[in-house]
PDB file of C-alpha atoms in Angstrom:
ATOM      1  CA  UNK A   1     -17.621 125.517  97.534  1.00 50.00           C
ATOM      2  CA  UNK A   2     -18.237 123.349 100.795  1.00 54.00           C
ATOM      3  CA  UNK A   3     -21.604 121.591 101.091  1.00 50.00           C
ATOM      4  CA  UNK A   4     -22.629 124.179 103.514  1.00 50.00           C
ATOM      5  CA  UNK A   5     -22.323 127.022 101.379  1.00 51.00           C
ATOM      6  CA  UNK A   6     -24.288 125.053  98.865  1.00 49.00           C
ATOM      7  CA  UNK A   7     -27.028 124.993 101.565  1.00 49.00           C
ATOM      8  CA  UNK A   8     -27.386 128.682 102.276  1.00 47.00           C
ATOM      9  CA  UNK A   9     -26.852 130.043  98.945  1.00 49.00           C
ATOM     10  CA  UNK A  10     -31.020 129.818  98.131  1.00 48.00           C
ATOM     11  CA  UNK A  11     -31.680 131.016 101.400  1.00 49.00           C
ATOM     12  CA  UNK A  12     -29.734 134.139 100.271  1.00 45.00           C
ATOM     13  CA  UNK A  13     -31.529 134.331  96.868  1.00 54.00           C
ATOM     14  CA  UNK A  14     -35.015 133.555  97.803  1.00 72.00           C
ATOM     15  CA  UNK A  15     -37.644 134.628 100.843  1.00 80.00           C
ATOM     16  CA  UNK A  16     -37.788 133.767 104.003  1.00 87.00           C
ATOM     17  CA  UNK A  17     -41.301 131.717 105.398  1.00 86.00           C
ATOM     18  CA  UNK A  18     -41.977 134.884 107.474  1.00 88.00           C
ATOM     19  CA  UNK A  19     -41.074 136.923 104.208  1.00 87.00           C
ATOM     20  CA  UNK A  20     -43.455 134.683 102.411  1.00 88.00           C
ATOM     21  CA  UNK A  21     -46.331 134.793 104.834  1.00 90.00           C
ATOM     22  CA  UNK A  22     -46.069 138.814 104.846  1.00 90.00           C
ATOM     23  CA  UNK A  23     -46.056 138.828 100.516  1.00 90.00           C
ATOM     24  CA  UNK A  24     -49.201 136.558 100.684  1.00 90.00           C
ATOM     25  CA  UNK A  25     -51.331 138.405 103.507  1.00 91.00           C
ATOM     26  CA  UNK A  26     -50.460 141.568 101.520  1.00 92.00           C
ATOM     27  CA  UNK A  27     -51.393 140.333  98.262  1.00 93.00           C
ATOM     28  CA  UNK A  28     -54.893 139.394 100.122  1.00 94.00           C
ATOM     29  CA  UNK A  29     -55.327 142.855 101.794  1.00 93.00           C
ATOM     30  CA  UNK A  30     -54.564 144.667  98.281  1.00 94.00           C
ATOM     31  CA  UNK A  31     -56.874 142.376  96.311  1.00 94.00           C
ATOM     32  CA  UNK A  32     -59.995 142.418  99.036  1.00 94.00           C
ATOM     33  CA  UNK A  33     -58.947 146.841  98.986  1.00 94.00           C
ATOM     34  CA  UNK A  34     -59.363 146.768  95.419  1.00 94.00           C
ATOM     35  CA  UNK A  35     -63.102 144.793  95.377  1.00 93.00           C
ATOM     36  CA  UNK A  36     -64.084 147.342  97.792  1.00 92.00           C
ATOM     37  CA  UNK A  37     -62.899 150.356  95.925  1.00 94.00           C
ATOM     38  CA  UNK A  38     -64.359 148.863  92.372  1.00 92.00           C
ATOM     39  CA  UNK A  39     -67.619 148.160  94.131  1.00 89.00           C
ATOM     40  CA  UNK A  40     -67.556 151.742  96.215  1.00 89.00           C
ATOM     41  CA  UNK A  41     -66.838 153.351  92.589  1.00 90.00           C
ATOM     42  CA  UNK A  42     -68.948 151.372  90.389  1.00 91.00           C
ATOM     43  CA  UNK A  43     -72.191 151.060  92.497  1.00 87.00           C
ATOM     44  CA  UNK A  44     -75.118 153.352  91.834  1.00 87.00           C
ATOM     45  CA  UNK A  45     -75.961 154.646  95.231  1.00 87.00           C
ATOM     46  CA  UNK A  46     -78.854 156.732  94.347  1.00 88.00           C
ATOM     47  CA  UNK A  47     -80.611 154.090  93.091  1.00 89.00           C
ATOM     48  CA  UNK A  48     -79.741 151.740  95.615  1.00 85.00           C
ATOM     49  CA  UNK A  49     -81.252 154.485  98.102  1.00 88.00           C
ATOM     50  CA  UNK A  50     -84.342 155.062  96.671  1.00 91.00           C
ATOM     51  CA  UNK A  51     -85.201 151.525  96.535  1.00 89.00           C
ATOM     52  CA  UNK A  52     -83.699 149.848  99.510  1.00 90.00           C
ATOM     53  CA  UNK A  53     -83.330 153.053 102.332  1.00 89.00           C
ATOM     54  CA  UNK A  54     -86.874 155.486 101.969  1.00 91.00           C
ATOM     55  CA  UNK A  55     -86.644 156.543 105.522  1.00 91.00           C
ATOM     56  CA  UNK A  56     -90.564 157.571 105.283  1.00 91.00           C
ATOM     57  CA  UNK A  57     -91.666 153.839 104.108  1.00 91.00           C
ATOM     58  CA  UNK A  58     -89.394 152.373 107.203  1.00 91.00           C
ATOM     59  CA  UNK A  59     -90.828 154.936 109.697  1.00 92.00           C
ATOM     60  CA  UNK A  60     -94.201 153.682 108.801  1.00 91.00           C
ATOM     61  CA  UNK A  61     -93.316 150.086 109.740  1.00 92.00           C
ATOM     62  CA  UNK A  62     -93.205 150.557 113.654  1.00 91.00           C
ATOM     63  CA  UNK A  63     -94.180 149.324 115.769  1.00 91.00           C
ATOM     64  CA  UNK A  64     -95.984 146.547 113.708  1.00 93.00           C
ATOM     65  CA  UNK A  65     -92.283 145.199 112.230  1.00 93.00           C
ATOM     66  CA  UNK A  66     -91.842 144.500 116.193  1.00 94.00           C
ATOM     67  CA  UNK A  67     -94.824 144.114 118.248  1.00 94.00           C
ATOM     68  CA  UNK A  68     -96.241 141.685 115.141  1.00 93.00           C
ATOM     69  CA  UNK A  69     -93.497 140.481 112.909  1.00 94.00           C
ATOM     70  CA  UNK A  70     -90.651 139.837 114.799  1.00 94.00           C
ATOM     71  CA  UNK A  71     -93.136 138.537 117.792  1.00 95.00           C
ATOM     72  CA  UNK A  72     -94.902 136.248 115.535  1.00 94.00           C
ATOM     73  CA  UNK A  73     -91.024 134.945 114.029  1.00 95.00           C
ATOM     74  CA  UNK A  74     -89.904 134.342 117.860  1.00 94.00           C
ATOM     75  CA  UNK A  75     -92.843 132.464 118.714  1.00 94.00           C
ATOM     76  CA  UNK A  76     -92.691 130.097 115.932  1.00 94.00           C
ATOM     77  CA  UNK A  77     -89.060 129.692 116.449  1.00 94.00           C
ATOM     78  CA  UNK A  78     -89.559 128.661 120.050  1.00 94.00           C
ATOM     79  CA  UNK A  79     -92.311 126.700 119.616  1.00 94.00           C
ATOM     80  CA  UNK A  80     -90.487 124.893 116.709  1.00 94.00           C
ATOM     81  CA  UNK A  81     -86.959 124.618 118.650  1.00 95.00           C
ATOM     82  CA  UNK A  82     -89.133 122.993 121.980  1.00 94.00           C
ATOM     83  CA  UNK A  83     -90.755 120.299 119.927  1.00 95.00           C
ATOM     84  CA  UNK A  84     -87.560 119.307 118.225  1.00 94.00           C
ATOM     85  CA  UNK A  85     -85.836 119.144 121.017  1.00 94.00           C
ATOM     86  CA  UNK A  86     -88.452 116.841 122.869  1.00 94.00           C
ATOM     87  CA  UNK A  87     -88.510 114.858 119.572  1.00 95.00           C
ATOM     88  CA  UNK A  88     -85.302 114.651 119.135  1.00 94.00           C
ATOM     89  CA  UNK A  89     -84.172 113.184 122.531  1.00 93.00           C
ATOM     90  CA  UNK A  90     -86.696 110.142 121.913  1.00 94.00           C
ATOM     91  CA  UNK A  91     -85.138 109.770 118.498  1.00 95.00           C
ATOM     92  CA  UNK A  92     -81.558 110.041 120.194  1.00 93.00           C
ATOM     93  CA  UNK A  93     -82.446 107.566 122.898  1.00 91.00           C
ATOM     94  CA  UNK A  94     -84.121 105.427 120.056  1.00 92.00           C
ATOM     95  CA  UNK A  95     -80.973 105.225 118.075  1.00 92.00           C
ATOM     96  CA  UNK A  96     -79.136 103.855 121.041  1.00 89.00           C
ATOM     97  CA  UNK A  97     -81.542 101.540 121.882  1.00 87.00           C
ATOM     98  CA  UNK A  98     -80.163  97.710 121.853  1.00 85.00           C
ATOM     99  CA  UNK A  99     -83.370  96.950 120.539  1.00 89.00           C
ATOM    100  CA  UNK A 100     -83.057  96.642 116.524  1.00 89.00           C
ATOM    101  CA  UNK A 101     -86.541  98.311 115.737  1.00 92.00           C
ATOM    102  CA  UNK A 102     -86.012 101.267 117.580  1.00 92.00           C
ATOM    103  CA  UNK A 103     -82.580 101.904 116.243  1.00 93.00           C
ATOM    104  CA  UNK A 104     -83.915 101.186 112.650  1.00 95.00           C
ATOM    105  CA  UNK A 105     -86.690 103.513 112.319  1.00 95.00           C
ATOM    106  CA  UNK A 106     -84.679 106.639 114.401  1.00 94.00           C
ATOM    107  CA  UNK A 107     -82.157 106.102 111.023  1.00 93.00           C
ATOM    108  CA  UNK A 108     -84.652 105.991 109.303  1.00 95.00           C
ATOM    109  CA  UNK A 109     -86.611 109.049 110.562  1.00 94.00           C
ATOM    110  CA  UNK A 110     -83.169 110.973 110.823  1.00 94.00           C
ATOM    111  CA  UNK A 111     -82.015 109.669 107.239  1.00 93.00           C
ATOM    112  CA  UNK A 112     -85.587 111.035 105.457  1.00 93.00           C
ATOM    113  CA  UNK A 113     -85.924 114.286 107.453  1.00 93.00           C
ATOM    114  CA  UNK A 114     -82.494 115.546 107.166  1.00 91.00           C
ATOM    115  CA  UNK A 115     -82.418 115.004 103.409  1.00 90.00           C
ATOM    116  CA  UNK A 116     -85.380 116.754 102.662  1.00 90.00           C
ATOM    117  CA  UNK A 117     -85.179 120.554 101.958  1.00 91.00           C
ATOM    118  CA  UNK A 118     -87.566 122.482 104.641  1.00 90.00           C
ATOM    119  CA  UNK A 119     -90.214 123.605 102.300  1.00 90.00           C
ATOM    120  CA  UNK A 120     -91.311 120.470 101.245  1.00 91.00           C
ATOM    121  CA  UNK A 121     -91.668 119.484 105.179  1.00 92.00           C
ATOM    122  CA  UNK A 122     -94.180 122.836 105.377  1.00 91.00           C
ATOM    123  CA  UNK A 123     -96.160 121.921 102.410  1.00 88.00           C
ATOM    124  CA  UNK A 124     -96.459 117.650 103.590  1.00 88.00           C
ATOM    125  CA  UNK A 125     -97.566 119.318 106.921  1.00 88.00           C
ATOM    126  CA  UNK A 126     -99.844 122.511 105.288  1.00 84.00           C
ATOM    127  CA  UNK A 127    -101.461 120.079 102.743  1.00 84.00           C
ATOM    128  CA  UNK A 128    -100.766 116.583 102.983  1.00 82.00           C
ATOM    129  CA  UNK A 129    -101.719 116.034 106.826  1.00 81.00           C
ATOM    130  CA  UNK A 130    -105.761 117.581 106.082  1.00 81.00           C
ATOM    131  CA  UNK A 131    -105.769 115.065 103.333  1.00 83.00           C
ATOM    132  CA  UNK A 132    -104.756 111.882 105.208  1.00 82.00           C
ATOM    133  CA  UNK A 133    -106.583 113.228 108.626  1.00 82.00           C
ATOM    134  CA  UNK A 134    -109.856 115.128 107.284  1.00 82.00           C
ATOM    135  CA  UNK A 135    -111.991 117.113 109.768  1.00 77.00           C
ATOM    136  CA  UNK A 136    -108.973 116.972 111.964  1.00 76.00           C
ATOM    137  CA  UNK A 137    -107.584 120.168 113.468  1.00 79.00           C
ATOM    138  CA  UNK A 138    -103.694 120.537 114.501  1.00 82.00           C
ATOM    139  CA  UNK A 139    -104.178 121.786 117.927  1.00 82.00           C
ATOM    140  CA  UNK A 140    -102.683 126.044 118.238  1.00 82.00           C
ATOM    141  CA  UNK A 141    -103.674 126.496 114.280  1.00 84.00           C
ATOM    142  CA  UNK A 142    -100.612 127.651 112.271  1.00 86.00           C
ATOM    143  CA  UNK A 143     -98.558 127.792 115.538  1.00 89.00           C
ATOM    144  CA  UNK A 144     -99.155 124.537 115.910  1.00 90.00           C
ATOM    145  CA  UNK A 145     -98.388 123.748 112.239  1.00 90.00           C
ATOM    146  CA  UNK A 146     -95.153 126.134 112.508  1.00 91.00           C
ATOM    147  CA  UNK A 147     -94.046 123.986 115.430  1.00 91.00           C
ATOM    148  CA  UNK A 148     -94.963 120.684 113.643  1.00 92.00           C
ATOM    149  CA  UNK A 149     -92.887 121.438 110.304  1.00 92.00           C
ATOM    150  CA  UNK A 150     -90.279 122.989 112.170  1.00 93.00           C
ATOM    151  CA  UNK A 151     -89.575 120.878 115.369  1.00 93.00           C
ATOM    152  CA  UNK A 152     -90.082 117.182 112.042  1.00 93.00           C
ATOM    153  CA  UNK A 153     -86.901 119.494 110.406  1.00 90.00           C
ATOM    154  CA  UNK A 154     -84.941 119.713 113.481  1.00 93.00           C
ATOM    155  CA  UNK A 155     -85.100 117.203 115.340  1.00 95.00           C
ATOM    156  CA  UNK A 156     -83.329 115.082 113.183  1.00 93.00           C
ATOM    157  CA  UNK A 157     -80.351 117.379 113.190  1.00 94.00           C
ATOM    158  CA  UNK A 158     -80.473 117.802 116.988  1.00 94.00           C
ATOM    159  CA  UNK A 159     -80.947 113.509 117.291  1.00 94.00           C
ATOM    160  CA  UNK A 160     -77.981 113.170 115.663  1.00 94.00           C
ATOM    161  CA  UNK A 161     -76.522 116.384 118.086  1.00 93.00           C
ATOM    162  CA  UNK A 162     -78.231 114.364 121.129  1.00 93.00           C
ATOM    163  CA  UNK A 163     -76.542 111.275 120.518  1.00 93.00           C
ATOM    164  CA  UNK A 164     -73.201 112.175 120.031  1.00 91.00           C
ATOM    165  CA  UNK A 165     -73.093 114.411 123.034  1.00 91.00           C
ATOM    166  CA  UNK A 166     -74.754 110.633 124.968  1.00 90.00           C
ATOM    167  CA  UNK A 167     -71.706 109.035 123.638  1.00 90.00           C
ATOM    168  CA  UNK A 168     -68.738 111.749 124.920  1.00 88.00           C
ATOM    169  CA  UNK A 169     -70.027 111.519 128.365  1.00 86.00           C
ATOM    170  CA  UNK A 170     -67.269 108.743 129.926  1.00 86.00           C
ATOM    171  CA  UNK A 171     -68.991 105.088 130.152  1.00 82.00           C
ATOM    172  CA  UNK A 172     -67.725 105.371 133.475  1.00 82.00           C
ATOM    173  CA  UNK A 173     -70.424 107.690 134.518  1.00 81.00           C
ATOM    174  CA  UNK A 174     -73.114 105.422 133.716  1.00 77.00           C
ATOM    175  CA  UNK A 175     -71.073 102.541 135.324  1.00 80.00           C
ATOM    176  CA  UNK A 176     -70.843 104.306 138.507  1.00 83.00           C
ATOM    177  CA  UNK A 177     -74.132 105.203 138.415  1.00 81.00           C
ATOM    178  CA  UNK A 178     -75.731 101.339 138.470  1.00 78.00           C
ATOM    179  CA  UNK A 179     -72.832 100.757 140.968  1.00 82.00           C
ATOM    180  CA  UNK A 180     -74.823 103.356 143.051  1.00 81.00           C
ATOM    181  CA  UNK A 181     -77.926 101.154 142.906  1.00 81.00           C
ATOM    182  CA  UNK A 182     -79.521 103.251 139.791  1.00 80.00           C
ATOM    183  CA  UNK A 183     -81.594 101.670 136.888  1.00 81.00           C
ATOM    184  CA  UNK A 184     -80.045 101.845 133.683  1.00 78.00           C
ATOM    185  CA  UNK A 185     -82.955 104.902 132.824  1.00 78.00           C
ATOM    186  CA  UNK A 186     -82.552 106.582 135.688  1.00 83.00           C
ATOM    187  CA  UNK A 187     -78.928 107.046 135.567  1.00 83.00           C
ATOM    188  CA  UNK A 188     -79.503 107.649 131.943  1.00 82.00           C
ATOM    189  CA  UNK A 189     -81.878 110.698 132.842  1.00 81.00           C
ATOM    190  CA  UNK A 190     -80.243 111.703 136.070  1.00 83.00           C
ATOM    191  CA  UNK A 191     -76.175 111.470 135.268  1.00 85.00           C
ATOM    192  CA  UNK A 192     -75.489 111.232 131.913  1.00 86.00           C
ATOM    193  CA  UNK A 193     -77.953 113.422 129.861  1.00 86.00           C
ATOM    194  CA  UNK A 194     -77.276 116.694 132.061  1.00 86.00           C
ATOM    195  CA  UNK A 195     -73.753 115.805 131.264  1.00 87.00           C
ATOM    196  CA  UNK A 196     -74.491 115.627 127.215  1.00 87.00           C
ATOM    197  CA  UNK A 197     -76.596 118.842 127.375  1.00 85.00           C
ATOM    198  CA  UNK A 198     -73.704 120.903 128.405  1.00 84.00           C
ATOM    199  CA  UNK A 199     -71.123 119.220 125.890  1.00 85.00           C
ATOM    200  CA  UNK A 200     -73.901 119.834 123.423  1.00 89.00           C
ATOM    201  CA  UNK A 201     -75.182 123.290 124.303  1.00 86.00           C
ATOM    202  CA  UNK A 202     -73.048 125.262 121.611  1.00 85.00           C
ATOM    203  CA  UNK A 203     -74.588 123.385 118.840  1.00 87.00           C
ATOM    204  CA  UNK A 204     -78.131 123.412 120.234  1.00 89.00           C
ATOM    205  CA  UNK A 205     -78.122 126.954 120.167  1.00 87.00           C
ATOM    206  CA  UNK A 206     -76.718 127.159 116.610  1.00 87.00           C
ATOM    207  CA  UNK A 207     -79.659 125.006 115.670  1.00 91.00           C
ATOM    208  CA  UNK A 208     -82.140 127.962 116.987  1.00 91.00           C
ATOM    209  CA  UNK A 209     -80.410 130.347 115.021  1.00 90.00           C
ATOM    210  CA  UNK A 210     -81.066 128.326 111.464  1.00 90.00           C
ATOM    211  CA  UNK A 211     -84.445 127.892 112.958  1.00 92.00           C
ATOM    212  CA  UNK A 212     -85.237 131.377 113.143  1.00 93.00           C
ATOM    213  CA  UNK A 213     -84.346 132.100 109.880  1.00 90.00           C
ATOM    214  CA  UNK A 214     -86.183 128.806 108.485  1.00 90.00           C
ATOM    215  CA  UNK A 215     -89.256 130.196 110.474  1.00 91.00           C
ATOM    216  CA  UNK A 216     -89.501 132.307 106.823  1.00 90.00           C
ATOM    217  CA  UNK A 217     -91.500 129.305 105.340  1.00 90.00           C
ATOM    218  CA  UNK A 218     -94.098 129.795 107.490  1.00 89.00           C
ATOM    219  CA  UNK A 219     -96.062 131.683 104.344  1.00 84.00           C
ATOM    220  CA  UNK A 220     -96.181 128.585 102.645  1.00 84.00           C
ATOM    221  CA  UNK A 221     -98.378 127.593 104.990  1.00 84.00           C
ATOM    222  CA  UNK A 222    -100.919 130.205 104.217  1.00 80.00           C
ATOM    223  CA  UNK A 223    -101.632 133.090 107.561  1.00 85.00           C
ATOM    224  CA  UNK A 224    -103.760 135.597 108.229  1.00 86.00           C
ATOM    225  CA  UNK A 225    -102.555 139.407 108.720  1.00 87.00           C
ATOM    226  CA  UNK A 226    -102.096 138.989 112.337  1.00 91.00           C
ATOM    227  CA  UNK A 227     -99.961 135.679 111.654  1.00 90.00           C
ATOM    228  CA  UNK A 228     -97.271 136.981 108.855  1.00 92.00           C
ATOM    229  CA  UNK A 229     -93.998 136.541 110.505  1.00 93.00           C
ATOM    230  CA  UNK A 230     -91.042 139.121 109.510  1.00 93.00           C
ATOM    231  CA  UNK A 231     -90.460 137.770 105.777  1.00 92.00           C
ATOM    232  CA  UNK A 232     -93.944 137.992 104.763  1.00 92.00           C
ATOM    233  CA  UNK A 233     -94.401 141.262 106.683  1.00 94.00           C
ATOM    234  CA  UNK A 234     -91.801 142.872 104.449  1.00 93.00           C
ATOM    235  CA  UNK A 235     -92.689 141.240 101.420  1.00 92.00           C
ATOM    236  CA  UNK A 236     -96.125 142.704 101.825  1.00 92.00           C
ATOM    237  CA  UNK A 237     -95.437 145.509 102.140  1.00 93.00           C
ATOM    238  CA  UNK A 238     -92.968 146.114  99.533  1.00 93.00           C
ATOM    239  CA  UNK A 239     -95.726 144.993  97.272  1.00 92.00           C
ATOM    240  CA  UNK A 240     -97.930 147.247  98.549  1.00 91.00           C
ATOM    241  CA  UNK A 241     -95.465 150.567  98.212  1.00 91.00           C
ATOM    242  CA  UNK A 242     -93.600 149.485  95.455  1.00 91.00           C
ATOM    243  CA  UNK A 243     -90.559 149.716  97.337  1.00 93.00           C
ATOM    244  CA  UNK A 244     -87.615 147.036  98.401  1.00 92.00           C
ATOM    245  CA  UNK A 245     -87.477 148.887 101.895  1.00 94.00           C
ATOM    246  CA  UNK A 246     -89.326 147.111 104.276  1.00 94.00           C
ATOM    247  CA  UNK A 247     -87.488 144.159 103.046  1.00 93.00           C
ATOM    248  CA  UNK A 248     -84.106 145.662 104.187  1.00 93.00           C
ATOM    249  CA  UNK A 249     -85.956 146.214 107.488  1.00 94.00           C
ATOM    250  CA  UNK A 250     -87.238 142.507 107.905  1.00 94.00           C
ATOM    251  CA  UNK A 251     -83.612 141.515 106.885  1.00 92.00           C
ATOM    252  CA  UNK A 252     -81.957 143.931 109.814  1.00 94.00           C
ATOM    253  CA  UNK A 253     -84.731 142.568 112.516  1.00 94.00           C
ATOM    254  CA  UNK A 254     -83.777 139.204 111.929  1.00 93.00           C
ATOM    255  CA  UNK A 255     -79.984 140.360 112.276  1.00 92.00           C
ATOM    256  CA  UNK A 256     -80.687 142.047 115.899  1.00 92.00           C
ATOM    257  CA  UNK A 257     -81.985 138.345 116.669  1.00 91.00           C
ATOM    258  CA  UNK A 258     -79.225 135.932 114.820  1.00 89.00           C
ATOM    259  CA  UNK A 259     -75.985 138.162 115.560  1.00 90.00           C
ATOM    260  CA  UNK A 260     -76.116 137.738 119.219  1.00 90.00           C
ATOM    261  CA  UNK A 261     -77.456 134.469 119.135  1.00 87.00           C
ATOM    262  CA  UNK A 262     -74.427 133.442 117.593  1.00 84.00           C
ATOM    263  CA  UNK A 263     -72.025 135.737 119.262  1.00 86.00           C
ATOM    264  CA  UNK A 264     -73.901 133.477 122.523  1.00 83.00           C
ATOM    265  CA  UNK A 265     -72.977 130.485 120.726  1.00 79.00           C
ATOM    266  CA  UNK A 266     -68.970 131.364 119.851  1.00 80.00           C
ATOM    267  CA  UNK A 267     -68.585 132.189 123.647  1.00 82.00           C
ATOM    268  CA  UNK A 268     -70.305 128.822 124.697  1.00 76.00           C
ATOM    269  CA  UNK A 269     -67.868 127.088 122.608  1.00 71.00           C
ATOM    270  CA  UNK A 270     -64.659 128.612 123.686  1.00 77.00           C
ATOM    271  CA  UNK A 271     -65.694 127.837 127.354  1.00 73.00           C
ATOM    272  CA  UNK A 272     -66.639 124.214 126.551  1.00 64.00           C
ATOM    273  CA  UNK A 273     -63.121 123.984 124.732  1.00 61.00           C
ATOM    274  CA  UNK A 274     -61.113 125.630 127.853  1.00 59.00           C
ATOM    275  CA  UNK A 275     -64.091 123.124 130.560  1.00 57.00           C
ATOM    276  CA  UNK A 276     -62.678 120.262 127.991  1.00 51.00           C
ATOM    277  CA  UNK A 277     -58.740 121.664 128.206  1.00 55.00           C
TER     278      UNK A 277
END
């Protein structure tokens, strides 16, 4: 038997990588069938129905669930995104400062804020900031809170977003900027932040989508009727009927918000990657 033969003699025996890749993709589609069946089979529909799909409780919902709810969650959202995004270009520009303060306390800031979970930023802002500033008022009431908690959570995320977008733009851009007789802030406003922003669009506008679903905490906070964003809307309610439906409905209005919000956000990033191609 040549050394050749030797060679091919598994190959006859065993499966090829195609071969292989088909077995494995099977096995996956015949294992994910069979959850699907078990669940389909096991499940108790009827009671799933009656507690999660009374088309008379839903009905009763609208308009409220949109003209109050789901208004109430976008306007804390925005006003939450806009504040972190003004905070979080001075904390950006901070943590590229060359002057060793600045850079210390945006690490700092980022560092504390980042590692915090989001309810215990509501709860410093809903109770901690009357204590330390009695008789003071945050200015907008809980939107203004909303935006405070919020825009303290994100903006550390969207610092850290902010400065790495600063730092893809080419050094060259900045250089030819001073060359051009501009001051190191003006080209740094003018030339290479509209440059970032676009690099760092796709990410910005995944950070608005786990803002509106953080916007949720808001009832920690403590709101009036007219205030209750779509979470406490449908937990209300399903207190009041003794039902889990309105909560289904909160869920799916936050869905007709977040799925093309991030369908927005997949098509940013495959142009950026074909701009960056």
């Amino acid at each position: 038997m040549t050394a050749t033969d030797t060679q091919l003699q598994p190959r006859a025996k065993g499966l090829t990588r195609r071969q292989r890749r088909r077995l494995s993709r099977g096995v996956q589609y015949t294992v994910f069938l069979g959850a699907v069946i078990a669940f389909a089979v096991t499940a108790d529909w009827g009671r799933l129905k009656n507690q999660f799909a009374q088309w008379g409780i839903a009905k009763q919902m609208f308009p409220d669930v949109i003209t109050l709810a789901l208004k109430n969650t976008v306007l804390y959202t925005l006003s939450g995104f806009v504040f972190g995004l003004v905070l979080g270009m001075i904390v950006a520009l901070m943590r590229l400062s060359s002057v060793g303060p600045y850079r210390w306390l945006a690490g700092i800031y980022i560092e504390i804020f980042r590692g915090l979970p989001a309810l215990l930023i509501f709860i410093f802002v809903g109770v901690a900031v009357p204590l330390a500033f009695p008789g003071t008022e945050i200015v907008g009431g809980t939107y203004g809170k909303v935006a405070l908690a919020l825009g303290l959570v994100s903006a550390a995320y969207m610092a850290e977003t902010i400065r790495a977008g600063i730092q893809a733009v080419p050094k060259g851009q900045l250089e030819a900027a001073r060359s051009l007789g501009f001051s190191p802030a003006r080209a740094m406003v003018s030339i290479v932040v509209p440059q970032a922003f676009r690099i760092i669009l796709p990410p910005l506008t995944n950070e608005l989508v786990l803002l509106f679903k953080d916007s949720s905490l808001v009832l920690f906070l403590g709101v009036t009727l007219e205030e209750r964003e779509l979470s406490k809307y449908g937990r209300d309610l399903a207190s009041t009927t003794a039902n889990s439906t309105p909560i289904l409905v909160a869920g799916l209005c936050y869905l007709l918000v977040t799925i093309p919000l991030s369908f927005v956000v997949r098509r940013m990033e495959t142009k950026t990657g074909e701009a960056v191609r």
